[in-house]
Coordinates of N, CA and C in Angstrom, one line a residue:
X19 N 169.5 117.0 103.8 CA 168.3 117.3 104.5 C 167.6 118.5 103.9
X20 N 168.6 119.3 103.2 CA 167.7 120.5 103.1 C 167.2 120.1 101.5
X21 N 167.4 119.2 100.6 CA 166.6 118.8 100.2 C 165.2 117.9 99.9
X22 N 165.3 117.4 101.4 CA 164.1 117.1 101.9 C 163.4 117.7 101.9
X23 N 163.5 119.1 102.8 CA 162.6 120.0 103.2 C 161.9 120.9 102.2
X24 N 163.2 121.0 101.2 CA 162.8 121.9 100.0 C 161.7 121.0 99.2
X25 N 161.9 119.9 99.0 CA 160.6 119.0 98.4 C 159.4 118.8 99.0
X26 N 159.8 118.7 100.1 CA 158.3 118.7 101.4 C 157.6 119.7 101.4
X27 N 158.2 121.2 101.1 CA 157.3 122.2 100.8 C 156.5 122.4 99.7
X28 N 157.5 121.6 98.5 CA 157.2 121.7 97.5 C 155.5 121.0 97.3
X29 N 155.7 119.5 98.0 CA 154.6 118.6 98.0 C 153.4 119.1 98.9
X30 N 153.6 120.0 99.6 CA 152.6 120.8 100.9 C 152.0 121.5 99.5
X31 N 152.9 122.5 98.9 CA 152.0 123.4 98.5 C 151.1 122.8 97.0
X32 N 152.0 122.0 96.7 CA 150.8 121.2 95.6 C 149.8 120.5 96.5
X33 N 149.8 119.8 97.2 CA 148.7 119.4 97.9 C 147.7 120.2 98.2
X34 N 148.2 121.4 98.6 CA 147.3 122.5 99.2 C 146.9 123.2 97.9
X35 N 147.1 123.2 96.8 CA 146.5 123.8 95.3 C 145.2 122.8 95.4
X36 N 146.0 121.3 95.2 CA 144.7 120.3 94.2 C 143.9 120.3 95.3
X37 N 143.5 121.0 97.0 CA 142.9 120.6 97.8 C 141.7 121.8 97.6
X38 N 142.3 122.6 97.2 CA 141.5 123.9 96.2 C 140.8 123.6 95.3
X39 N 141.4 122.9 94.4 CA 140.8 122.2 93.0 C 139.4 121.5 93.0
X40 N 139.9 120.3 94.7 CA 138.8 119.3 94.9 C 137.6 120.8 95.2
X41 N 137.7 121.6 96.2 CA 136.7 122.3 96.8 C 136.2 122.7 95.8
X42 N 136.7 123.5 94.7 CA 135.7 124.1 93.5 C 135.4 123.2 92.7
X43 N 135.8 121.9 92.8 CA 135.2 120.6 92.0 C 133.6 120.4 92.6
X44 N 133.9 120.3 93.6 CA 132.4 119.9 94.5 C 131.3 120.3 94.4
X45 N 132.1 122.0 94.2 CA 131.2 123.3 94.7 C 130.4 123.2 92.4
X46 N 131.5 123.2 92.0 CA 131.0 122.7 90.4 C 130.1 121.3 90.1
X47 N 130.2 120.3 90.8 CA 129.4 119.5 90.9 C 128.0 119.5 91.4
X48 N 128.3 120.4 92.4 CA 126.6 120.1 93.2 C 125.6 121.5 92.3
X49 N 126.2 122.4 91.6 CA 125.1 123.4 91.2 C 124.7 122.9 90.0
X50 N 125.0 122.4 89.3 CA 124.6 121.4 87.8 C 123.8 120.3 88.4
X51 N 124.4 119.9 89.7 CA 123.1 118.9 90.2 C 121.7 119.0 90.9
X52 N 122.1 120.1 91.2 CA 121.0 120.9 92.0 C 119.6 121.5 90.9
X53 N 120.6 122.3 89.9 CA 119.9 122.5 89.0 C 119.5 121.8 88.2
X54 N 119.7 120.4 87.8 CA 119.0 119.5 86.8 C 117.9 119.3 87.8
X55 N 118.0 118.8 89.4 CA 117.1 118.7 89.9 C 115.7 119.6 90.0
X56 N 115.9 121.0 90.2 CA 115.0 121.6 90.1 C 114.3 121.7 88.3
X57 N 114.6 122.0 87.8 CA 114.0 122.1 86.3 C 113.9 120.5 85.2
X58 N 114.2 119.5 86.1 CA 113.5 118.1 85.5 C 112.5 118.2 85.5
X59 N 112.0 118.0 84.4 CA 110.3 117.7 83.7 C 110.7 116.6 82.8
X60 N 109.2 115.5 82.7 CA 109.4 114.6 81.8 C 109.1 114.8 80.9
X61 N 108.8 116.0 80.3 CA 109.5 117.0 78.8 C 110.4 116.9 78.6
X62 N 111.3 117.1 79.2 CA 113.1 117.3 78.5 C 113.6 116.3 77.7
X63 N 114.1 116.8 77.2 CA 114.6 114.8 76.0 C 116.0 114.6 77.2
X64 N 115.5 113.2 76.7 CA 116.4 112.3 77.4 C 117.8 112.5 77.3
X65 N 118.3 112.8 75.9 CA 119.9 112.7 75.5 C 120.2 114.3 76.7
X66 N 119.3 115.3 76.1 CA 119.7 116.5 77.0 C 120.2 116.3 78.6
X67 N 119.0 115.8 79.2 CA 119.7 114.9 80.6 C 120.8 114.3 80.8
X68 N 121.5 113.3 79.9 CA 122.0 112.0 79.6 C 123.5 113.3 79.9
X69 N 123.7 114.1 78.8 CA 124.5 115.3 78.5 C 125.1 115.6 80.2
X70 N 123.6 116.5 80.3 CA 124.3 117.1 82.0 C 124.5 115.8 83.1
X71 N 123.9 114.9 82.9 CA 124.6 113.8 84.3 C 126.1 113.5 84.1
X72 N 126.6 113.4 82.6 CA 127.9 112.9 82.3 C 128.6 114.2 82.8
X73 N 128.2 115.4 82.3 CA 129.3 116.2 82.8 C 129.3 116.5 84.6
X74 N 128.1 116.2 85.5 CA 128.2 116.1 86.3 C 129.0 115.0 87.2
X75 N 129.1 114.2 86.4 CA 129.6 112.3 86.8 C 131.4 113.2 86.7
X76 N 131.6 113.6 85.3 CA 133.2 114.3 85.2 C 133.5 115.0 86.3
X77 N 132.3 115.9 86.8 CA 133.2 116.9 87.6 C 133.3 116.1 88.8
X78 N 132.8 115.3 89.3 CA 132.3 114.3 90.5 C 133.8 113.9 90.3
X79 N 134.5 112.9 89.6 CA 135.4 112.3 89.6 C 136.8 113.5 89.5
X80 N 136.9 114.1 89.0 CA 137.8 115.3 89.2 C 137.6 115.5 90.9
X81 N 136.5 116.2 91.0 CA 136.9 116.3 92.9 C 137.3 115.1 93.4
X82 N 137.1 113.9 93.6 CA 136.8 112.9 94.2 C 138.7 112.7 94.3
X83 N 139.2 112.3 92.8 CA 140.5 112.4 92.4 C 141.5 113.6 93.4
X84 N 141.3 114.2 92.8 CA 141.8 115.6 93.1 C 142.0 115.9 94.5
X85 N 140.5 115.3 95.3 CA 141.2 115.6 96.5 C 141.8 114.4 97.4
X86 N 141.6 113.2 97.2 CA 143.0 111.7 97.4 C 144.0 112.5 97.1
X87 N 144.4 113.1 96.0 CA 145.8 113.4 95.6 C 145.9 114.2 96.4
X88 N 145.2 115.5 97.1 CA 145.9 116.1 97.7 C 146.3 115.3 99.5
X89 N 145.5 114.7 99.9 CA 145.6 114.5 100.9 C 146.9 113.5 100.8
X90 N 147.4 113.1 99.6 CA 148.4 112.3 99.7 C 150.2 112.9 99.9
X91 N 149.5 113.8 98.9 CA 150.7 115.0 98.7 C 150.8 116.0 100.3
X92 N 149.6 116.0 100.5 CA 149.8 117.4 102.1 C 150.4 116.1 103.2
X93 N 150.3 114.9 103.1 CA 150.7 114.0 104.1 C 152.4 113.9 103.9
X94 N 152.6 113.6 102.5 CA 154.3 113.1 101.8 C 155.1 114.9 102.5
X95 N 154.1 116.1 101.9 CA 155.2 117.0 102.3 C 155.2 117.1 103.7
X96 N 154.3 116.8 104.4 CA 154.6 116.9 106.0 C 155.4 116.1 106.5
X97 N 155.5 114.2 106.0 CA 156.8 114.0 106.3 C 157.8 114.1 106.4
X98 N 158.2 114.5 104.7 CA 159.3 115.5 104.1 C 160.2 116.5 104.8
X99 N 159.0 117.1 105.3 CA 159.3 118.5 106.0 C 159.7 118.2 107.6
X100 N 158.9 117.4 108.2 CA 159.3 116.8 109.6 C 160.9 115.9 110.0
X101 N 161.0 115.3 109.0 CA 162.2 114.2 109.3 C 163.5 115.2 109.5
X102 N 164.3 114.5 110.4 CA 165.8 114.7 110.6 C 166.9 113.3 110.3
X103 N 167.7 113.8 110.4 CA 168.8 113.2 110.3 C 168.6 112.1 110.7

């Protein structure tokens, strides 16, 4: 049992890192989006755009990712941590 518990914390506190991860994913995703939005002109070359949506699409899937995993991991270590004999 107490290696149960010892892993349940273990899976808590990774969960609770990548749940961090997702939040500054988001917070990295929306100011590249925000900002293409404001300073789009149909001046800008295309590829240049093409550039920032992809790295915005990256960071989109990193949060998105990142925080499934955490909720999966903060759920396994609260099992973990809950069960008895």
């Amino acid at each position: 049992m107490v290696k149960k518990r010892v892993a349940g914390k273990i899976q808590l506190w990774i969960g609770i890192i990548l749940l961090i991860i997702s939040v500054a994913g988001g917070v990295l995703t929306y100011i590249p989006y925000n900002n293409l939005k404001e300073t789009y002109s149909p001046s800008v070359e295309l590829i240049t755009i093409s550039m920032q949506l992809n790295i915005i699409i990256g960071f989109a899937v990193i949060f998105i990712t990142s925080f499934i995993l955490s909720l999966l991991f903060i759920t396994q270590g609260l099992i973990n941590i809950s069960e008895e004999n």
